[in-house]
mmCIF file of C-alpha atoms and ligand atoms in Angstrom:
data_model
loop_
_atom_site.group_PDB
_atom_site.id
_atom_site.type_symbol
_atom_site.label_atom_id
_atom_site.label_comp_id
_atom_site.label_asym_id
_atom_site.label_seq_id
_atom_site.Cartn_x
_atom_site.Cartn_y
_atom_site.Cartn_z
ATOM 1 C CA UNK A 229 -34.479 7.877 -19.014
ATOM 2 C CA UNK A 230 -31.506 7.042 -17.806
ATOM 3 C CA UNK A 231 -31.198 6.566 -13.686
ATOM 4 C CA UNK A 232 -28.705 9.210 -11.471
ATOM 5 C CA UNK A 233 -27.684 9.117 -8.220
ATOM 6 C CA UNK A 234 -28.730 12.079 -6.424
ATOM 7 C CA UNK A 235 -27.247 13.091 -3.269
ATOM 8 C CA UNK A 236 -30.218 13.911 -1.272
ATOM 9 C CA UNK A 237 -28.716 14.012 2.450
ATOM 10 C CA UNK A 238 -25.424 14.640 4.257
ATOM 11 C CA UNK A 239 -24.630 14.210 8.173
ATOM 12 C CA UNK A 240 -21.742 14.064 10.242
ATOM 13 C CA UNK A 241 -20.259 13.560 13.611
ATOM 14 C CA UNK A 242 -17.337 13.638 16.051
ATOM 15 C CA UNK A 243 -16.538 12.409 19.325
ATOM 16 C CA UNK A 244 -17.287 14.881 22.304
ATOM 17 C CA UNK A 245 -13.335 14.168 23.725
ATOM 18 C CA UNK A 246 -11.127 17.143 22.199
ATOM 19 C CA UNK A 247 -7.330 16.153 21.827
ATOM 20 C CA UNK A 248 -5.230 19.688 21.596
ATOM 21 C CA UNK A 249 -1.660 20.329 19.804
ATOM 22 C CA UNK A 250 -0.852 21.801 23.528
ATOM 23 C CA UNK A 251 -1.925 18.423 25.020
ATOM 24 C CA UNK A 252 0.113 16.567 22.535
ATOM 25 C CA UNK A 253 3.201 18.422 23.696
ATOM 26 C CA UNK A 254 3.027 16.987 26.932
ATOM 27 C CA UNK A 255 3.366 13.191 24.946
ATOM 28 C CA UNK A 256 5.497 13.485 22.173
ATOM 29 C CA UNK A 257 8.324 16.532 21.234
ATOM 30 C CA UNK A 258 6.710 18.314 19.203
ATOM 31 C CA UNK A 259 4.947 22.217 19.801
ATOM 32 C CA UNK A 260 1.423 24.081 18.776
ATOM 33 C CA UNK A 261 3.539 26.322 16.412
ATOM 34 C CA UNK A 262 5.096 22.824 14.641
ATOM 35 C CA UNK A 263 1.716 21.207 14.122
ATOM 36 C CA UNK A 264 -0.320 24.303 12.889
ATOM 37 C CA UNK A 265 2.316 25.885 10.344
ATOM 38 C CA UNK A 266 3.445 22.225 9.096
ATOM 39 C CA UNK A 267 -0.295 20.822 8.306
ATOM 40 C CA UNK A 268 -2.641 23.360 10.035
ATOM 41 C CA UNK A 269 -4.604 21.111 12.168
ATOM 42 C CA UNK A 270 -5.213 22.718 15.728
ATOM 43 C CA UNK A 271 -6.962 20.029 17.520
ATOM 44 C CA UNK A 272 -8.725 16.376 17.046
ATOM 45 C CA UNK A 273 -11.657 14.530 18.223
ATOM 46 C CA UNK A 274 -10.945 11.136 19.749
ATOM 47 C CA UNK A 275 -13.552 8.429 20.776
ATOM 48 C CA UNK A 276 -14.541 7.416 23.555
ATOM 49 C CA UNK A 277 -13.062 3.719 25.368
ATOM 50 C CA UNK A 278 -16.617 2.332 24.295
ATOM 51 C CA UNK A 279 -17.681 3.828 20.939
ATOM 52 C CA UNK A 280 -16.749 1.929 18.336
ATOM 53 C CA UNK A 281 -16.424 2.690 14.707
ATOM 54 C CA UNK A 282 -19.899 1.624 14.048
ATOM 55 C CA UNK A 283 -21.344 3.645 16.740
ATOM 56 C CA UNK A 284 -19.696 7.039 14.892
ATOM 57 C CA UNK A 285 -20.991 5.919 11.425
ATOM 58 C CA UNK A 286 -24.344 5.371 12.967
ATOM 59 C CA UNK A 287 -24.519 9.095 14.686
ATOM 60 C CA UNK A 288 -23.384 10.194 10.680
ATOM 61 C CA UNK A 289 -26.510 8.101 9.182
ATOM 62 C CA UNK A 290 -28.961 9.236 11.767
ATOM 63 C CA UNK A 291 -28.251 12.779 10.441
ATOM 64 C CA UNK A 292 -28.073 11.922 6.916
ATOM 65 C CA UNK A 293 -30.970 10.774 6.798
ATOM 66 C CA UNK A 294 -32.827 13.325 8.902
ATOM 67 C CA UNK A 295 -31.239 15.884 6.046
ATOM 68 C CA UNK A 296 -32.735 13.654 3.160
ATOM 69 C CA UNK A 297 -36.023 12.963 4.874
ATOM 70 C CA UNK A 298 -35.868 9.018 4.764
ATOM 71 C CA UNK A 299 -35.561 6.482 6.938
ATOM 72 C CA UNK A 300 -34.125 3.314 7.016
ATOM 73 C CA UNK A 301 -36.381 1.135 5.417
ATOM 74 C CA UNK A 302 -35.881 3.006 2.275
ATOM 75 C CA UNK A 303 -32.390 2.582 2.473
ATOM 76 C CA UNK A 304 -31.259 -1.132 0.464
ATOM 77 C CA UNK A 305 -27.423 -0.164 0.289
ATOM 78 C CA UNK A 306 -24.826 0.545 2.923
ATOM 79 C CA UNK A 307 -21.583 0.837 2.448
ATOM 80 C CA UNK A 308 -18.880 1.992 5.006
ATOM 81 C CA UNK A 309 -15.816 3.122 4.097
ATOM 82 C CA UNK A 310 -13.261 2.388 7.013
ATOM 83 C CA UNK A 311 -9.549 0.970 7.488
ATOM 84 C CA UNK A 312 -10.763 1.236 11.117
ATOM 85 C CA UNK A 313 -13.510 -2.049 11.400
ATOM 86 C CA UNK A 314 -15.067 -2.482 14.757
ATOM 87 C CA UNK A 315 -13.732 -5.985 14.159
ATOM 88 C CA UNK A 316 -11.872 -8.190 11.207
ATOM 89 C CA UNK A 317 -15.374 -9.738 10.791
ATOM 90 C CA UNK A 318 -17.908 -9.250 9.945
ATOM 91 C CA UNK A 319 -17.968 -6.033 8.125
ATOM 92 C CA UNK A 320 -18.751 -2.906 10.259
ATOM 93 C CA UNK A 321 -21.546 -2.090 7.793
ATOM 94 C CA UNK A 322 -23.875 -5.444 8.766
ATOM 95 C CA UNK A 323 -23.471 -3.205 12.417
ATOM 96 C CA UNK A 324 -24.279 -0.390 11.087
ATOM 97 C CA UNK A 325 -27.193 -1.594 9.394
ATOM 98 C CA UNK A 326 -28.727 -3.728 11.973
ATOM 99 C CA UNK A 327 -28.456 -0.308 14.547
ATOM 100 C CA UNK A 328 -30.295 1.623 12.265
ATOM 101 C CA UNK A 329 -32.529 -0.499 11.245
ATOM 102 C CA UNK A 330 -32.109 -1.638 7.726
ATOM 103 C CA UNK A 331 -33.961 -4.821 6.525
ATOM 104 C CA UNK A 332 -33.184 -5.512 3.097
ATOM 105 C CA UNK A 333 -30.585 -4.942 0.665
ATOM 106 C CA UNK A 334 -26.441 -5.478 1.260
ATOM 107 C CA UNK A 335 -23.964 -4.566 3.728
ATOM 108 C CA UNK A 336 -20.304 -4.109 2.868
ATOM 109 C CA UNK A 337 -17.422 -2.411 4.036
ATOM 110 C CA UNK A 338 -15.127 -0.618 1.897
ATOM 111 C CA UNK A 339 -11.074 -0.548 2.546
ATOM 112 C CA UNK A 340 -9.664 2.398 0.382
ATOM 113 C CA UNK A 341 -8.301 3.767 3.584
ATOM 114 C CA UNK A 342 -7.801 8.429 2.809
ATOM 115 C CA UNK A 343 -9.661 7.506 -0.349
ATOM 116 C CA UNK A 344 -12.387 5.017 1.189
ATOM 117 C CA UNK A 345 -15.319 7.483 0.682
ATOM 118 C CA UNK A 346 -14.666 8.819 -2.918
ATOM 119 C CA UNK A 347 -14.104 4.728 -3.425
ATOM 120 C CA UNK A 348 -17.632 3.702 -1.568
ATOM 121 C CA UNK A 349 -19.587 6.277 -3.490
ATOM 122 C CA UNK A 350 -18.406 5.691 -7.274
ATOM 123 C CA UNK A 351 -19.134 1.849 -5.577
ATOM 124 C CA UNK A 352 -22.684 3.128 -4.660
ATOM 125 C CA UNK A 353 -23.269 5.241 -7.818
ATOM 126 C CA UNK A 354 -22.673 1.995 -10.063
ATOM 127 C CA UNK A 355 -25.058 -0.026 -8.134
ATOM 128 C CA UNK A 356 -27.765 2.534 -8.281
ATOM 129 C CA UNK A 357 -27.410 3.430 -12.141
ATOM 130 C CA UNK A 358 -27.552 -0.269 -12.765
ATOM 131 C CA UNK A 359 -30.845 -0.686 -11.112
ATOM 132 C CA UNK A 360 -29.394 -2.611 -8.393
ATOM 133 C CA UNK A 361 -30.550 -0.531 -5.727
ATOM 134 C CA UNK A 362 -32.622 1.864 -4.746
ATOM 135 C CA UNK A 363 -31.199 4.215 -2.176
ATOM 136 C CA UNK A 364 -27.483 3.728 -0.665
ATOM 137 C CA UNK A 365 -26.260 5.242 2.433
ATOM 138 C CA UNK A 366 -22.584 5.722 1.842
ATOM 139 C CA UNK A 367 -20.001 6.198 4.884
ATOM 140 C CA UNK A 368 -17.074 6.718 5.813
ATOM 141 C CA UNK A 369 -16.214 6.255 9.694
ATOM 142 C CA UNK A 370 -13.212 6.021 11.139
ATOM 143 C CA UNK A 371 -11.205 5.207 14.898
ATOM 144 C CA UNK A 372 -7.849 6.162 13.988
ATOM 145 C CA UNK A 373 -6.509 7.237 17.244
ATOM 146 C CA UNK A 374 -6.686 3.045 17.996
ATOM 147 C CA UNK A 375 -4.070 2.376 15.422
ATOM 148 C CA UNK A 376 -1.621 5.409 16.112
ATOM 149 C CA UNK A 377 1.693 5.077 17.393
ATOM 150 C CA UNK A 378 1.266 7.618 20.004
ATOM 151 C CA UNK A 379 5.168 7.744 20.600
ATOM 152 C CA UNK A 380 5.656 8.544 16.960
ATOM 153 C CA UNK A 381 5.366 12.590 16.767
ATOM 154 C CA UNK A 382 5.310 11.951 12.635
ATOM 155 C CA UNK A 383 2.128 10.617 12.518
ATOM 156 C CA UNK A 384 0.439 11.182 15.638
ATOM 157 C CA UNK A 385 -0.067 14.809 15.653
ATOM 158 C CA UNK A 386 -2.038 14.066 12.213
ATOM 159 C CA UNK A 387 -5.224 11.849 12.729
ATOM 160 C CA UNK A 388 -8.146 11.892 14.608
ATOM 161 C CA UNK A 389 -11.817 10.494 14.574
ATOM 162 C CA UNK A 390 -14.951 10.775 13.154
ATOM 163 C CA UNK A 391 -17.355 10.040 10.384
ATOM 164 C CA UNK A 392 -19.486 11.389 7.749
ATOM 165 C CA UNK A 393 -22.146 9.559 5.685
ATOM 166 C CA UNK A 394 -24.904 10.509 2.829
ATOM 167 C CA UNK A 395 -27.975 9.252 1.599
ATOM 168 C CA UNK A 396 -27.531 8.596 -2.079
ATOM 169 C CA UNK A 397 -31.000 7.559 -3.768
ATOM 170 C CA UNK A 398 -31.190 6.490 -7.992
ATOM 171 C CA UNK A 399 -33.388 8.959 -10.068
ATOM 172 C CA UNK A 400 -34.949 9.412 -13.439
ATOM 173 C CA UNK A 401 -35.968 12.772 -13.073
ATOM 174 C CA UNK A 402 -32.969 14.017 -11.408
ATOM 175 C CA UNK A 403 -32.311 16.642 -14.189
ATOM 176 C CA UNK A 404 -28.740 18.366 -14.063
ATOM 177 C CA UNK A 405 -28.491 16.868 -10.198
ATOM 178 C CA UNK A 406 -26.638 13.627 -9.250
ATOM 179 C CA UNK A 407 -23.209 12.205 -9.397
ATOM 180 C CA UNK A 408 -21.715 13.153 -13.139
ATOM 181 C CA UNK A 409 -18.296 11.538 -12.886
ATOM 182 C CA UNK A 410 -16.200 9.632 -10.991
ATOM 183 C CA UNK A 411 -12.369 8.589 -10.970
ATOM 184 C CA UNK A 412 -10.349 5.732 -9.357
ATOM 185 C CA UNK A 413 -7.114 4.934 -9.181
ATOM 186 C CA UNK A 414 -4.457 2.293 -6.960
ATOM 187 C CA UNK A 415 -0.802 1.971 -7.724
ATOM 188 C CA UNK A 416 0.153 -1.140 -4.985
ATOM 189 C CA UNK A 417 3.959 -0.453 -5.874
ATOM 190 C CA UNK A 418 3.554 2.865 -2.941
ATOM 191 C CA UNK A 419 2.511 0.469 -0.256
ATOM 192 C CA UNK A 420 5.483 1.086 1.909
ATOM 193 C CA UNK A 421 5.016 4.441 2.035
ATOM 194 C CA UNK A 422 1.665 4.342 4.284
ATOM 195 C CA UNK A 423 0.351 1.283 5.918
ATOM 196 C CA UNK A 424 -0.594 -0.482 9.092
ATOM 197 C CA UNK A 425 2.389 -2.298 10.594
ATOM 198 C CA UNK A 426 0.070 -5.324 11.439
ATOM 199 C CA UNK A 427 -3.140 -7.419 10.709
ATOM 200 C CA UNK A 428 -4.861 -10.844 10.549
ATOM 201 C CA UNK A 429 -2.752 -12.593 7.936
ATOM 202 C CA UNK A 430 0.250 -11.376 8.654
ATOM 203 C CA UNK A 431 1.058 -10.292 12.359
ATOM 204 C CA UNK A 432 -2.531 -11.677 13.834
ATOM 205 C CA UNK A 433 -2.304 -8.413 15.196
ATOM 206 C CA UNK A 434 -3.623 -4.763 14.279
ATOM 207 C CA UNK A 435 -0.719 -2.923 14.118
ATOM 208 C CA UNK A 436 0.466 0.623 14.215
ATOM 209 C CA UNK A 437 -0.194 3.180 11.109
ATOM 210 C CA UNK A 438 3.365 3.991 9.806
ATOM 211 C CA UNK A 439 4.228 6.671 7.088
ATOM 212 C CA UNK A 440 7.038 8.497 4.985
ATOM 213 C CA UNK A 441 5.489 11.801 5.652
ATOM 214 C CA UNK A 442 7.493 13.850 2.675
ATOM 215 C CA UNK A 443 6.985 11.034 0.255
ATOM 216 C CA UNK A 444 3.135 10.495 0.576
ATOM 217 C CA UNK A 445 2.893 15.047 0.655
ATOM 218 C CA UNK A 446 4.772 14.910 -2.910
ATOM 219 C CA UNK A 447 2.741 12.364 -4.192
ATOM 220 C CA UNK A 448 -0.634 13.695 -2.709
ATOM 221 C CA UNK A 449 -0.229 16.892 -4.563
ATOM 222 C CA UNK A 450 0.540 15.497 -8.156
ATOM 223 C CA UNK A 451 -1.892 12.796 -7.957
ATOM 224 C CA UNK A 452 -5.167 14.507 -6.621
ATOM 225 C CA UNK A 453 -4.712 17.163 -8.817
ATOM 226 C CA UNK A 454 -4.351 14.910 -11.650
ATOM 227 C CA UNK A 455 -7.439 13.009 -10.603
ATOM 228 C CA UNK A 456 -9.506 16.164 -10.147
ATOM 229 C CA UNK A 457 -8.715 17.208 -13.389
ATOM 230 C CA UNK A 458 -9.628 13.387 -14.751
ATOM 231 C CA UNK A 459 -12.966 13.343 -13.463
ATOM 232 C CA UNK A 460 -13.967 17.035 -15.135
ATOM 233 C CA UNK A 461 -12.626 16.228 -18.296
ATOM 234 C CA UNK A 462 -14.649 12.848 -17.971
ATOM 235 C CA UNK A 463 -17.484 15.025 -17.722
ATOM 236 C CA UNK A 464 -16.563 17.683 -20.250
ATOM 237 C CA UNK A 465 -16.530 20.271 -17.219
ATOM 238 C CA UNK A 466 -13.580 22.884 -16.490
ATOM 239 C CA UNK A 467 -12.524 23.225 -12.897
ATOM 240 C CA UNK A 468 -13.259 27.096 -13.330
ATOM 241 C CA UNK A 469 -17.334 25.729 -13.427
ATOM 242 C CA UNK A 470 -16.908 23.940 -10.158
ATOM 243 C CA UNK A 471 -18.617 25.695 -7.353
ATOM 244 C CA UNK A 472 -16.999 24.402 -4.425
ATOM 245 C CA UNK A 473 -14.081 21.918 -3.720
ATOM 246 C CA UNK A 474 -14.332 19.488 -1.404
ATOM 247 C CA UNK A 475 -10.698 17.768 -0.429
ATOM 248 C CA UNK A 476 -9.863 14.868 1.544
ATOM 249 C CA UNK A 477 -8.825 17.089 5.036
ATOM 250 C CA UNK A 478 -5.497 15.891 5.666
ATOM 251 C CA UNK A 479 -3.047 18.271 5.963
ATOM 252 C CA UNK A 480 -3.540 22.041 4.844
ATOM 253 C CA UNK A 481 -0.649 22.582 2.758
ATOM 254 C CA UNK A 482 -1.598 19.427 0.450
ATOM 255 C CA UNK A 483 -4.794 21.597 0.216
ATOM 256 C CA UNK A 484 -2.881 24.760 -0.938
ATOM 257 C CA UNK A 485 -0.330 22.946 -2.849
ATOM 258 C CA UNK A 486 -3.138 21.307 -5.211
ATOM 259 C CA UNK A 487 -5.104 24.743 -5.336
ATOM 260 C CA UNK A 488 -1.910 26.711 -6.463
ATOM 261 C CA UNK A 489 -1.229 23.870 -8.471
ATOM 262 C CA UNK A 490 -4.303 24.366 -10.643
ATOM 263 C CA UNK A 491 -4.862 27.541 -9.702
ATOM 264 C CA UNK A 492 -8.139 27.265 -7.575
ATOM 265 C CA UNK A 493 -8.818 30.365 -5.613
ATOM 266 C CA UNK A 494 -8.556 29.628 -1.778
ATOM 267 C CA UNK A 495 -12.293 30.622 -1.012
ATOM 268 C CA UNK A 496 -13.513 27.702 -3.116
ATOM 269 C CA UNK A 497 -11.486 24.948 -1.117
ATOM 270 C CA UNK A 498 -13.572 23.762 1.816
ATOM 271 C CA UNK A 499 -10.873 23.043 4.769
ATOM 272 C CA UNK A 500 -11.493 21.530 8.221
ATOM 273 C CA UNK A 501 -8.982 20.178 8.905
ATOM 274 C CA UNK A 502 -8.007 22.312 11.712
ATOM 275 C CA UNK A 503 -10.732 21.366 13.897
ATOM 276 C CA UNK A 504 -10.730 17.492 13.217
ATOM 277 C CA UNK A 505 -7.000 16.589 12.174
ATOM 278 C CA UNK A 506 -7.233 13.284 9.012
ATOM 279 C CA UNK A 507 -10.064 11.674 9.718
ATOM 280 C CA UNK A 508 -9.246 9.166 6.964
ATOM 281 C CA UNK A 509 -12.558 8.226 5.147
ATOM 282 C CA UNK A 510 -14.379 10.060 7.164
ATOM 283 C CA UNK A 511 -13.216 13.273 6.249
ATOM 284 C CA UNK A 512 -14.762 14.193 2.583
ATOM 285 C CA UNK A 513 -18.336 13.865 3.845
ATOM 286 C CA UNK A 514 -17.213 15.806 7.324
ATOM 287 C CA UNK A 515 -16.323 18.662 5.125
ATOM 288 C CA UNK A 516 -19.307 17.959 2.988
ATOM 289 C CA UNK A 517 -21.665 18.513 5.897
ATOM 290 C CA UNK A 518 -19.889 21.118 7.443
ATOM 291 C CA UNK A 519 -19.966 23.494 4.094
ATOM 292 C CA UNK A 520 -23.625 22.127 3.704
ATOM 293 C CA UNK A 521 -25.087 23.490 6.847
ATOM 294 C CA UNK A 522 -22.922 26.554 7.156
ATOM 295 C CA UNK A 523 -25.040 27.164 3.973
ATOM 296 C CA UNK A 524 -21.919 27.422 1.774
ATOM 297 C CA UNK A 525 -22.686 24.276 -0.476
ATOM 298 C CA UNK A 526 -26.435 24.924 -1.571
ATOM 299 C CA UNK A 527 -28.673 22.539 -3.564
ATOM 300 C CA UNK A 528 -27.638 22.784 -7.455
ATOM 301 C CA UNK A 529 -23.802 23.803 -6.549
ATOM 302 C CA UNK A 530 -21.123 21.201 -8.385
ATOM 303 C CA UNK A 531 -19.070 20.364 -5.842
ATOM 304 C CA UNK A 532 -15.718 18.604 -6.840
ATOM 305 C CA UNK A 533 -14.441 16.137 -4.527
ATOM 306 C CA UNK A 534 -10.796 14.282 -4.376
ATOM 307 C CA UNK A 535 -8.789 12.050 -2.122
ATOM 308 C CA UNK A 536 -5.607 9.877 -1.722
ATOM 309 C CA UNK A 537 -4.580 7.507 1.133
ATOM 310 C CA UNK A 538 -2.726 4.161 1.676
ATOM 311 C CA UNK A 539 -2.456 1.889 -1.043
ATOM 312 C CA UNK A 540 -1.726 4.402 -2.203
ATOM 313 C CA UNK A 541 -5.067 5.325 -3.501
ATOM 314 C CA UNK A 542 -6.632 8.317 -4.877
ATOM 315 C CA UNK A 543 -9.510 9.719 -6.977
ATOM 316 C CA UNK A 544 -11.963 12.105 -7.635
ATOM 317 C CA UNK A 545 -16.164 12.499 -7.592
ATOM 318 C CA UNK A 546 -17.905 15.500 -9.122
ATOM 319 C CA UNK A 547 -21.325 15.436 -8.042
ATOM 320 C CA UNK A 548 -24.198 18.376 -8.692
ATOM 321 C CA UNK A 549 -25.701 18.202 -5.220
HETATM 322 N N1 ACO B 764 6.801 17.956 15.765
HETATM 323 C C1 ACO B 764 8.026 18.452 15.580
HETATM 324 N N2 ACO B 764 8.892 17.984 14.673
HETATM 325 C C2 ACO B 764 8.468 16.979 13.887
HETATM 326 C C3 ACO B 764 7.193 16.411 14.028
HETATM 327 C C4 ACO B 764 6.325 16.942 15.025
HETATM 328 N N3 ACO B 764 5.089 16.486 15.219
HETATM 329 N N4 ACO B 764 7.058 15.418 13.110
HETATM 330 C C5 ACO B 764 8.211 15.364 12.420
HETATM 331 N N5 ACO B 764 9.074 16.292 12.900
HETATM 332 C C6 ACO B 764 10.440 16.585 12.475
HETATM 333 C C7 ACO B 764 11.131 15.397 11.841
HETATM 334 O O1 ACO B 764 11.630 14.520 12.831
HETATM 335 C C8 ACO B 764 12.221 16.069 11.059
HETATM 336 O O2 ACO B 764 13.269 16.384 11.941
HETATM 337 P P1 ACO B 764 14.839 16.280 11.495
HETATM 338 O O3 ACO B 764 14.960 17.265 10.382
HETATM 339 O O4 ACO B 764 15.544 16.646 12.735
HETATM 340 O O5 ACO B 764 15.000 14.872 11.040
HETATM 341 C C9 ACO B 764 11.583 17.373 10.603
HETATM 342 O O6 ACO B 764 10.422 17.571 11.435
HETATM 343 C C10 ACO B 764 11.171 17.368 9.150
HETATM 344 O O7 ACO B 764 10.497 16.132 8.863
HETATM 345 P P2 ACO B 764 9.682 15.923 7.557
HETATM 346 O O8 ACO B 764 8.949 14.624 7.647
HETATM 347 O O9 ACO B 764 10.553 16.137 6.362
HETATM 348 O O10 ACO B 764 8.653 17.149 7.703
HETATM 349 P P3 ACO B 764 7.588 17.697 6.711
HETATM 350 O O11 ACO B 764 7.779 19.142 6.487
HETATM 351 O O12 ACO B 764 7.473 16.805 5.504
HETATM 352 O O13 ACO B 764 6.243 17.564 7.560
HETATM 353 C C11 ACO B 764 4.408 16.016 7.668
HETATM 354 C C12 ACO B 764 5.854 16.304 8.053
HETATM 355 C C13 ACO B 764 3.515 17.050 8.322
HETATM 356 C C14 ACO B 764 4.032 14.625 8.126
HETATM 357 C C15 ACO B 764 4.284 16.127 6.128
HETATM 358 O O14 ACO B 764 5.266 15.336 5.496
HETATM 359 C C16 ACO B 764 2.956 15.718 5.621
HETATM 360 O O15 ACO B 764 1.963 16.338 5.896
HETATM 361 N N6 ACO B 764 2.885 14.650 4.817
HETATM 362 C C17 ACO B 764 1.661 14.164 4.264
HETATM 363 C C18 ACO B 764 1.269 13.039 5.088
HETATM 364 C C19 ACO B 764 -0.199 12.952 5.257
HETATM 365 O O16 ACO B 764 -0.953 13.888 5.280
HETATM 366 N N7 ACO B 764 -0.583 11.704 5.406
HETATM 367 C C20 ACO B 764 -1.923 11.378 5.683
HETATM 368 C C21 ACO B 764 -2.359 10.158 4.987
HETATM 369 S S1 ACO B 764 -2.267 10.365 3.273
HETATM 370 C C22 ACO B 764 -3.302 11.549 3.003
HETATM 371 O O17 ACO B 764 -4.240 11.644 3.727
HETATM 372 C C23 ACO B 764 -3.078 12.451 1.904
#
């Protein structure tokens, strides 16, 4: 038979330091009423001066996989999905994996940036129905608000911190459960309109994110809807037999604009983005975990989930949870 990944665990976390849109009035010109009717984010988590980006993935794993009832030395894959490394080397996942424990198997980061998670678990699922693994913990963790331009009101009101993370193990017997299809997809040529003003080759620096906000909404809306409706037709589905939508959280009239777009109704789109802001990779499984202990997403549901970011990047994963 042939071997699916099954996602058997979700877990998430944020920072305990709450960053308001009234608090980011007092930095930048820019109001409550601004930030919540143009992208419906209310307020963002932001680490503390010593957590790192590893130390947020790690919270995320620990809770994974609590959920899938494993521990780490039946994990042999991690992958973290981050534009946000606790350093340029080595990867933030050999961190991760030493903290929690993990003898055996690889550790690799993933740079996909908005898209990093959907990217790390297509990654994940092609190790694991190869054979070449056994059970992957897939993350995506992210310290934005140490790459912000916090004089730019264009971008700073948008991002915050976080991460999310599931435990993804390869099955015979999975039946109708597992991840069914997946979809990937970079065009380079959009570089310019998101990226990070600095980094080792170039500036020996990290930089500050910087972004055409109107350009990357227009193409956000035409591309994730066109890679949500790649991966069903990959797997034969229609979107009318997908239980719950799970978007990348990064602004909520991208949300709307790809649900009226295909005509999803509202009550199927899990958003959270007004209590978190973009978490960049981080933010599919935040959502995921959210809607999965709120009891919304139950085991069996097919759960549709899409992102784009810098690159640009964007794709789609329907998975039967
Ligand atoms: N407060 C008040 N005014 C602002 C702010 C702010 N925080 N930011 C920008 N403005 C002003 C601009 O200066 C501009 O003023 P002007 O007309 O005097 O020049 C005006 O608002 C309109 O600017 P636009 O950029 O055209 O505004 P828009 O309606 O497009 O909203 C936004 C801006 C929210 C950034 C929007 O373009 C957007 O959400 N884009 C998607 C970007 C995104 O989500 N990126 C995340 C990474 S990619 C991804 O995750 C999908």
């Amino acid at each position: 038979m042939a071997l699916r990944s099954v996602l058997t665990g979700v877990g998430s976390y944020l920072p305990d330091r709450v960053l308001t849109n009234a608090e980011l009035a007092h930095r930048v010109d820019t109001s409550d009423e601004w930030i919540v009717e143009r992208t419906g984010i209310r307020e963002r988590r932001i680490a503390a001066d010593d957590q790192r980006t590893s130390d947020l993935a790690c919270e995320a794993s620990v809770k994974a996989l609590a959920a899938a009832g494993r521990d780490a030395k039946d994990i042999d894959l991690v992958i973290v999905a981050t534009a946000t490394p606790d350093l340029t080397f080595p990867a933030t996942a050999a961190r991760v994996q030493a903290e929690l424990g993990v003898t055996q198997g690889a550790a690799f980061d993933l740079q996909a940036v908005c898209s990093g998670f959907i990217f790390a678990l297509s990654t994940a699922d092609n190790f694991l129905a190869r054979g070449q693994a056994k059970a992957a913990l897939v993350i995506g963790a992210e310290t934005f608000s140490r790459i912000l331009d916090w004089e730019d009101r264009g971008t700073c009101v948008l991002f915050g911190d976080g991460a999310g993370a599931v435990v993804l193990e390869a099955r015979e017997d999975a039946g109708e459960r597992g991840v069914i299809s997946t979809f990937l997809r970079t065009d380079g040529r959009m570089h310019d309109l998101l990226y990070v003003d600095g980094g080792p080759s170039q500036t020996q620096s990290v930089g500050k994110l910087r972004m055409i906000g109107n350009a990357v909404f227009r193409q956000a809306v035409e591309h994730i809807s066109g890679a949500m409706l790649e991966a069903c037709a990959r797997a034969g589905v229609t979107l009318d037999e997908v239980d719950w939508f799970v978007p990348h959280q990064a602004n909520q009239r991208i949300l709307d604009g790809v649900a009226r777009k295909l005509g999803i109704a509202v009550d199927k789109v899990v958003s959270t983005v007004a209590v978190h802001g973009n978490t960049s990779a981080a933010s599919v499984p935040l959502a995921l975990d959210i809607a999965t202990r709120d009891g919304r997403i139950k085991k069996g549901d097919l759960v549709l989930m899409e992102a784009l970011g810098g690159g640009l990047t964007w794709g789609a994963a329907l998975v039967r949870v």
